[in-house]
Coordinates of C-alpha atoms and ligand atoms in Angstrom, one line a residue:
X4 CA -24.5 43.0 -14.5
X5 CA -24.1 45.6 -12.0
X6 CA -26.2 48.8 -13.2
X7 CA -24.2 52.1 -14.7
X8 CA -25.6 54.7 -15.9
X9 CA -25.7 53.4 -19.5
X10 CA -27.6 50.3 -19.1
X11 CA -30.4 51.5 -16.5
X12 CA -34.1 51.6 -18.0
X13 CA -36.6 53.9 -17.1
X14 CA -39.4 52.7 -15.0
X15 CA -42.8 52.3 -16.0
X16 CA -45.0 54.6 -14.5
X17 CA -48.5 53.4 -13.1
X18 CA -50.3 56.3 -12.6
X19 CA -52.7 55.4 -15.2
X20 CA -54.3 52.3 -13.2
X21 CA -54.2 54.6 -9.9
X22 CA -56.9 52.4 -7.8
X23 CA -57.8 49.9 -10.2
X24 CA -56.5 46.1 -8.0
X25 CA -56.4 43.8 -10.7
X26 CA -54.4 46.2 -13.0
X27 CA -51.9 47.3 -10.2
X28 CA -51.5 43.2 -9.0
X29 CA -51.2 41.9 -12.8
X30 CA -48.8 45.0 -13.5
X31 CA -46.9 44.0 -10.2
X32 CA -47.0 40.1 -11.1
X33 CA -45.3 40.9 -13.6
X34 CA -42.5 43.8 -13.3
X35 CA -42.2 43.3 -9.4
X36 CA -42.7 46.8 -8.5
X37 CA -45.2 50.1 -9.3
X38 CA -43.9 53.2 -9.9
X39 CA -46.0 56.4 -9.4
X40 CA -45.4 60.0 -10.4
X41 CA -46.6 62.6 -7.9
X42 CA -48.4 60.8 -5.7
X43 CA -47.5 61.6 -2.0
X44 CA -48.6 65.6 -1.3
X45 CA -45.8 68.0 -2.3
X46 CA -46.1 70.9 -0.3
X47 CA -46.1 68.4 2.3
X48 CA -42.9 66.7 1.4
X49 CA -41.5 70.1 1.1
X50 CA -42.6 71.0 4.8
X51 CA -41.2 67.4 5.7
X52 CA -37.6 68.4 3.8
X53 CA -37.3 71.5 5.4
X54 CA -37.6 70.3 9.0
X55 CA -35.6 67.0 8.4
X56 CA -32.7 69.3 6.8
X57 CA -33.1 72.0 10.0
X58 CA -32.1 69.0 12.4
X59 CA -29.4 67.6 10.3
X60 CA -28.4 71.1 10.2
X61 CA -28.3 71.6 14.0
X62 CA -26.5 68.5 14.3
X63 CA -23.3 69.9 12.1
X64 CA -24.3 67.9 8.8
X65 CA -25.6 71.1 7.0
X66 CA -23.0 73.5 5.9
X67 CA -23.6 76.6 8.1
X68 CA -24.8 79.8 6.4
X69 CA -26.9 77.9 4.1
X70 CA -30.5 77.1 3.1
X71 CA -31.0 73.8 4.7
X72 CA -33.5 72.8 1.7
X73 CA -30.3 72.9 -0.4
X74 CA -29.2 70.1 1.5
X75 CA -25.6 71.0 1.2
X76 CA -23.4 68.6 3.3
X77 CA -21.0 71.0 5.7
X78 CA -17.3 69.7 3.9
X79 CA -15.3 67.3 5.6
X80 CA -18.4 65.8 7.6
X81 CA -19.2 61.9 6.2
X82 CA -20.9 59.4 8.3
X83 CA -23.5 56.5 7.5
X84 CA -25.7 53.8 8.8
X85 CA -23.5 51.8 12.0
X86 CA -21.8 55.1 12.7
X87 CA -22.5 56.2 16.1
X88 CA -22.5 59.8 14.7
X89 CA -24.9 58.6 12.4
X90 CA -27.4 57.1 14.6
X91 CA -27.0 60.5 17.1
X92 CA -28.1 63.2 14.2
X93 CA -30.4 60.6 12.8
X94 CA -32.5 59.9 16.0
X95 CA -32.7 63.3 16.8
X96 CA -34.5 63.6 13.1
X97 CA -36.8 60.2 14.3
X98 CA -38.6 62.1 16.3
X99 CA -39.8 64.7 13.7
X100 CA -43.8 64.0 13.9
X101 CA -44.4 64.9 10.5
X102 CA -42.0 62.4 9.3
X103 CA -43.9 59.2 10.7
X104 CA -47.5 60.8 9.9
X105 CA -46.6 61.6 6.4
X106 CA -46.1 57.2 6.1
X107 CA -49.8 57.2 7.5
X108 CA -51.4 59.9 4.4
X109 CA -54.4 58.9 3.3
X110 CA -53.1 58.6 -0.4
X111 CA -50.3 55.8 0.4
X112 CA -52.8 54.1 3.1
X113 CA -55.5 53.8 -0.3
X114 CA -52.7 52.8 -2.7
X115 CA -51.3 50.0 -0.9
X116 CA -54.7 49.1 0.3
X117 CA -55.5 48.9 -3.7
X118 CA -52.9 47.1 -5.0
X119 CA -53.0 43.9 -2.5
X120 CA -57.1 44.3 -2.1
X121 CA -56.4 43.9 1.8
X122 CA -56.4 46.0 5.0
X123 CA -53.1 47.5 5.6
X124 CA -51.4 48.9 8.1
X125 CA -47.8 51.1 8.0
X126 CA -45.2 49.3 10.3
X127 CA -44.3 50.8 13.2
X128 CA -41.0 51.5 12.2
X129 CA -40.1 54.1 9.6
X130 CA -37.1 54.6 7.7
X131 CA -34.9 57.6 6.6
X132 CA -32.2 57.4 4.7
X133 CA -29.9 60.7 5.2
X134 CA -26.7 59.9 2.5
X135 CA -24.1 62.1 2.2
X136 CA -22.0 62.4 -1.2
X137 CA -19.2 61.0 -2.6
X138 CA -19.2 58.4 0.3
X139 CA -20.0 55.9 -2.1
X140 CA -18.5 52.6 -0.9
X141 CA -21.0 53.0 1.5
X142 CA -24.3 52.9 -0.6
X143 CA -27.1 50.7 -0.7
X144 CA -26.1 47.6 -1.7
X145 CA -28.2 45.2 -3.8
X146 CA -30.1 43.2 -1.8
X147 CA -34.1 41.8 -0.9
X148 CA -35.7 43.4 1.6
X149 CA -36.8 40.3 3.3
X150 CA -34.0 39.7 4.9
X151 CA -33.6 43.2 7.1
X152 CA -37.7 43.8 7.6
X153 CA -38.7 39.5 7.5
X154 CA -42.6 39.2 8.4
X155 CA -43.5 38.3 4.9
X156 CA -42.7 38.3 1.6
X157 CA -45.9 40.4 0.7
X158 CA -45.2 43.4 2.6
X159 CA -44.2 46.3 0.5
X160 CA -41.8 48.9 0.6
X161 CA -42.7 52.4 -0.5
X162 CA -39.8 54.6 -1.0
X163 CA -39.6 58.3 -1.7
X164 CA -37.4 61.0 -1.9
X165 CA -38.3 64.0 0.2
X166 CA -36.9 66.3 -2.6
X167 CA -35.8 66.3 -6.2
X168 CA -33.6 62.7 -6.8
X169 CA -31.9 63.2 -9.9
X170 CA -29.9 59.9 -11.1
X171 CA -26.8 61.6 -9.8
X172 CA -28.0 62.0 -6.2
X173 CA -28.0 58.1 -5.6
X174 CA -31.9 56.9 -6.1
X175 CA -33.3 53.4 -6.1
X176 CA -32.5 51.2 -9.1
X177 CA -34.8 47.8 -9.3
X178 CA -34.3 44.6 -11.1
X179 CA -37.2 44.5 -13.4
X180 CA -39.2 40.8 -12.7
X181 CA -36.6 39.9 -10.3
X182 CA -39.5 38.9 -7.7
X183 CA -40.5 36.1 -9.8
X184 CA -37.4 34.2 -8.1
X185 CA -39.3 33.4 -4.9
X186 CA -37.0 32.8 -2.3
X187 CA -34.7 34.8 -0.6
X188 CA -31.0 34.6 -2.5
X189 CA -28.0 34.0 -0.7
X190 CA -26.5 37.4 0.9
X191 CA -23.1 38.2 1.7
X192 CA -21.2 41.1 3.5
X193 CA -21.4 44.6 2.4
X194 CA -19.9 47.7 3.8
X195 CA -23.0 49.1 2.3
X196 CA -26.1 50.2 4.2
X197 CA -27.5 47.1 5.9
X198 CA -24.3 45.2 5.8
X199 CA -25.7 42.4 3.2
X200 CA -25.5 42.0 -1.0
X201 CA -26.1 39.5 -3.4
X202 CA -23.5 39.0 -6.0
X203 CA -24.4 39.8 -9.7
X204 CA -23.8 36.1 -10.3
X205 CA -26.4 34.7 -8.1
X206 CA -29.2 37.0 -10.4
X207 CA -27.7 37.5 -13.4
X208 CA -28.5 34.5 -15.3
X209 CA -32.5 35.8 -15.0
X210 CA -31.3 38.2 -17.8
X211 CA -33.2 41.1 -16.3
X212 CA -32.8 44.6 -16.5
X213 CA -32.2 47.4 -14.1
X214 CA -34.4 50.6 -14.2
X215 CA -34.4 53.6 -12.2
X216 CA -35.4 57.2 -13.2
X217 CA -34.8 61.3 -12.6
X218 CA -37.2 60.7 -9.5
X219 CA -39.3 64.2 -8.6
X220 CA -40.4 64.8 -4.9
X221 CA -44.1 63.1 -4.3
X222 CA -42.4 60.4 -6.9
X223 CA -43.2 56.9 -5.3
X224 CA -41.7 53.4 -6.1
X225 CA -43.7 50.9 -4.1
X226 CA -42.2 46.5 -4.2
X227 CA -42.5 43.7 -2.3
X228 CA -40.1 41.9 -0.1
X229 CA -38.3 39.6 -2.9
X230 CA -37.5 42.2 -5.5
X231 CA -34.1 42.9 -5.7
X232 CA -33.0 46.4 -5.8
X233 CA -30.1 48.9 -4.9
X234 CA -29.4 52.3 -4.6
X235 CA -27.0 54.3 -6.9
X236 CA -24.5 55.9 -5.7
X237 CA -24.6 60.0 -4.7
X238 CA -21.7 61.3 -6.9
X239 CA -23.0 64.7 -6.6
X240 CA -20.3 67.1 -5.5
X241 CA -21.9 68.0 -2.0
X242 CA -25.8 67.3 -1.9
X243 CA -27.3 65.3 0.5
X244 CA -29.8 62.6 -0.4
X245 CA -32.9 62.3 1.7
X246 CA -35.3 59.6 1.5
X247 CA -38.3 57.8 2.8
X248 CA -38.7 53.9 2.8
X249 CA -41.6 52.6 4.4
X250 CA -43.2 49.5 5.1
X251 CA -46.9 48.3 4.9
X252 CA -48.2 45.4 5.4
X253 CA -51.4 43.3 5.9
X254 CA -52.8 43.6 9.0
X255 CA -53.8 40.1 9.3
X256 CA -50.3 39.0 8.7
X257 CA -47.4 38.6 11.2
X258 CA -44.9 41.1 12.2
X259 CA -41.2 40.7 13.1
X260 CA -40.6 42.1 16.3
X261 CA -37.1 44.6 15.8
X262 CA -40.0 46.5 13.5
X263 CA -41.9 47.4 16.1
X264 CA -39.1 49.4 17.4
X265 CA -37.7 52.7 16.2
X266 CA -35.1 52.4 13.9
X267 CA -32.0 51.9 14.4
X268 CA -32.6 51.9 18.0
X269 CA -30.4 48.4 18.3
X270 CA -27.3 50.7 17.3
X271 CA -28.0 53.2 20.5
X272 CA -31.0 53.1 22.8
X273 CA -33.6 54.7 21.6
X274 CA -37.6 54.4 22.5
X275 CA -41.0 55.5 21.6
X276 CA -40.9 57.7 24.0
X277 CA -38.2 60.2 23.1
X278 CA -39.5 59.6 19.4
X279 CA -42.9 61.3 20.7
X280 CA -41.0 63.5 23.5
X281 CA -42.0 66.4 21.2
X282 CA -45.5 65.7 19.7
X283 CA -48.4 67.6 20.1
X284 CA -51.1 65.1 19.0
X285 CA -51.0 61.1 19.6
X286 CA -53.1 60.0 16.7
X287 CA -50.3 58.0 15.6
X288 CA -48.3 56.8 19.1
X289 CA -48.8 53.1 19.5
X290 CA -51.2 52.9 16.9
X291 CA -50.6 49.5 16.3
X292 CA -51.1 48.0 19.6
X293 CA -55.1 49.1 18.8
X294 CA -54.4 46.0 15.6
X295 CA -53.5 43.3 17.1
X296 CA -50.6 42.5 15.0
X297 CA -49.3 38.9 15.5
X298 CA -45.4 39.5 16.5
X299 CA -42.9 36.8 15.7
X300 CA -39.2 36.6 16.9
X301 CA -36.5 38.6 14.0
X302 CA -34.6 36.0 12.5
X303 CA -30.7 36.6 13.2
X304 CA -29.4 34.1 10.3
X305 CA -28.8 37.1 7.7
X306 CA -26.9 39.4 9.9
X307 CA -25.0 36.7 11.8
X308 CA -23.8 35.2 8.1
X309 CA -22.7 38.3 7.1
X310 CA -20.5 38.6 10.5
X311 CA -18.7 35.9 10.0
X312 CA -18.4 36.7 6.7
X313 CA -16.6 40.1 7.8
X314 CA -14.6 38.4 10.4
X315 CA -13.4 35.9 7.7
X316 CA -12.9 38.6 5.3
X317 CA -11.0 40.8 7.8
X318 CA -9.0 37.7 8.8
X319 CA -7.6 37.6 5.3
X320 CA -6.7 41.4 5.3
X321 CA -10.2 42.5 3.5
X322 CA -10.0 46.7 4.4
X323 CA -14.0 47.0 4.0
X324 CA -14.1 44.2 6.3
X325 CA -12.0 45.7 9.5
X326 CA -13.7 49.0 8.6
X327 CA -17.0 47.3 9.3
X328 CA -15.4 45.8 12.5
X329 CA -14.0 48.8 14.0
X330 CA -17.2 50.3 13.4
X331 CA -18.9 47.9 15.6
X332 CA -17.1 47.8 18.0
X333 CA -17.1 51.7 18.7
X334 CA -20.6 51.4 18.5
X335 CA -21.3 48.5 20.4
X336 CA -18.0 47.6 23.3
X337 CA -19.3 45.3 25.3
X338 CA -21.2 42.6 23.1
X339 CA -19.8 39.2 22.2
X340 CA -19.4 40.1 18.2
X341 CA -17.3 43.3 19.7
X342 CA -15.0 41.0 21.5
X343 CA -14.5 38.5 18.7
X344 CA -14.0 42.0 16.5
X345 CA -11.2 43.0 18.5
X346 CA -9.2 39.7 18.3
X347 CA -9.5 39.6 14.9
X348 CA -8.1 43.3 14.1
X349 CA -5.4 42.6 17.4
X350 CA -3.7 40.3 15.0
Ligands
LIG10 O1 -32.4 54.4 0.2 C1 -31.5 53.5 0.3 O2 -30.3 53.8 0.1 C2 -31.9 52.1 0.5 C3 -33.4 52.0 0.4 C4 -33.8 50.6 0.3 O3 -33.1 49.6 0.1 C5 -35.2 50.3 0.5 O4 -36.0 51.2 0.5 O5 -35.6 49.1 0.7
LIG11 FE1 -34.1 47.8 0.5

C-alpha cells in the first residue's frame, strides 16, 4: 500500500543506544533503519539553512522581500531534479563550504562509525534536496538507494532536514524491515526525483509498514542501501523543503565512480573546482584521494531500463513520460538518448 497520512507509523527513535554497536546493528537488523532525535548541531544547521536559502534566494527561488529562513517559494517559480533551472540554482548552492563540512561533523562521523564497528568515510558527493510545494508529481519516488549511489549494499544514507520537516512539508517515509529482502527490486520509470520506483506490488506482500515522523532540524534518519523508502509529498501552500542526504561508507569498501563527482554534475558541467572556488580552508577538498578508495565503473542498467521504459511509455501517449523526454532533451541536445527522445515526441 502506498503510504497516506493515515496509515504512516512513527519511527522508533534510537537515541537511547547512542554509541552502543551491538544495540544500533541488532536494532538495524531488524527495522532496517535508525532514527535519531537531535543529533547533528542545531545552531549549525540553522547557519547552514540560512546561507543555503540566501543562494536560492539570489537565484529567484525565494520570494523577494522575505526572510529567506522562511523558505517561502517566490509564486509561479517550480523546478526540480533534470531541470536545467534546477541544476543552475542548485550548483550555485554546491559550493556552499558549510554544506559539505557539516556531512564531515564529528557527531555523524562517530555514529556511523558506531553502528557498522568500521572506519568510515563520507562520500565525496553530497546531496541536497531543494523541493518546492505543491509540485508533487515530482516527489521522491519509492525506491532503494542502491541503484542511484551502487558501491555496496552496506553504505548508509543519512538524511536530514536543515529546518523544521513537518509531515506536510514532504519528509522521508521508510518501509519498516523492508531490507531484509536482500536484493535490489525491479525499478521502473518515475517522473519523480531520480527517475526510478518500485511498484507497491513488487513489496507489498512483505506486509510491512511505512513510518515517518514531524522531523525537527538536527533530527537524523540514517539506512542502508536496500531499505526501501520515499518521500512524502510537500502539500504545503508555499514552503520550500530543504534537506540533506548523505552517504557513508566503509573505507575499505569500493566506490562507484559518478560519486566521486559533485552532484548532479552529469546534468551540466560542473567540477570540484568551482565547488571550492569560494572556500577559505581545504580541510575537506579531495579528502578522499588521501583513502585510497577502490573506484569501480557506475552501473548504467537502472537508468537505461527506466529510459526505455519512458520511451515505451511515451510511445503509447504516457504525459509523465514525454514530460520526462522533453526534459532531457533541453537539458542534454546532443546525446544519443536526446535524439531517440526527439523521434519519439516527433510522432
Ligand atoms: O529527499 C528526498 O526527496 C529523497 C531522499 C532520498 O531518497 C534519500 O535520502 O535517499
Ligand atoms: Fe533515496
Amino acid at each position: 500500500m502506498i503510504p497516506t497520512l493515515e496509515n504512516l507509523e512513527e519511527l522508533h527513535e534510537s537515541n537511547d543506544i547512542l554509541g552502543d554497536t551491538p544495540a544500533l546493528q541488532s536494532r538495524l537488523e531488524e527495522d532496517g533503519y535508525r532514527f535519531f532525535r537531535r543529533l547533528q548541531d542545531v545552531e549549525m544547521l540553522r547557519e547552514l539553512r540560512r546561507q543555503m536559502l540566501t543562494t536560492m534566494q539570489e537565484g529567484g527561488w525565494i520570494k523577494q522581500g522575505t526572510d529567506p529562513v522562511d523558505g517561502i517559494a517566490e509564486p509561479g517559480v517550480q523546478c526540480t531534479e533534470g531541470d536545467v533551472e534546477y541544476t543552475d540554482v542548485y550548483h550555485q548552492v554546491y559550493r556552499n563550504q558549510l554544506f559539505h563540512e557539516s556531512a564531515h561533523s564529528e557527531v555523524m562521523l562517530k555514529t556511523v562509525t558506531d553502528i557498522t564497528g568500521r572506519p568510515m568515510t563520507p562520500q565525496p558527493q553530497k546531496v541536497a534536496r531543494l523541493w518546492f510545494p505543491n509540485y508533487t508529481a515530482h516527489t521522491t519516488p519509492i525506491h532503494q538507494d542502491y541503484v542511484h549511489f551502487q558501491g555496496t549494499y552496506e553504505n548508509l544514507t543519512c538524511w536530514a532536514p536543515v529546518g523544521d520537516c513537518p509531515i506536510e512539508l514532504g519528509g522521508l517515509a521508510v518501509l519498516r524491515g523492508s531490507h531484509k529482502v536482500g536484493k535490489v527490486l525491479e525499478h521502473h520509470f518515475s517522473l519523480g526525483a531520480g527517475s526510478l520506483m518500485i511498484e507497491a506490488e513488487d513489496y507489498e506482500a512483505m506486509g510491512l509498514q511505512w513510518q515517518t515522523t514531524n522531523y525537527e532540524i538536527g533530527d537524523t534518519l540514517i539506512f542502508p542501501a536496500l531499505t526501501i523508502h520515499m518521500a512524502l509529498p510537500n502539500v504545503t501552500e508555499d514552503r520550500l523543503r530543504v534537506s540533506l542526504d548523505n552517504r557513508y561508507q566503509a573505507i575499505e569498501d569500493p566506490i562507484a565512480e559518478h560519486m566521486t563527482e559533485p552532484h548532479l554534475a552529469s546534468m551540466s558541467p560542473f567540477g570540484w573546482d568551482d565547488t571550492y572556488a569560494d572556500w577559505d580552508s581545504d580541510e575537506f577538498q579531495y579528502y578522499w584521494k588521501d583513502l585510497g578508495l577502490e573506484i569501480i565503473p557506475k552501473d548504467w542498467s537502472f537508468s537505461n531500463k527506466g529510459f526505455e521504459e519512458a520511451c515505451e511509455l511515451a510511445r503509447n501517449g504516457n504525459e509523465e513520460a514525454a514530460h520526462h523526454l522533453a526534459r532531457q532533451i533541453k537539458r542534454a541536445p546532443d546525446t544519443e538518448q536526446a535524439e531517440i527522445a526527439r523521434k519519439i515526441l516527433a510522432q
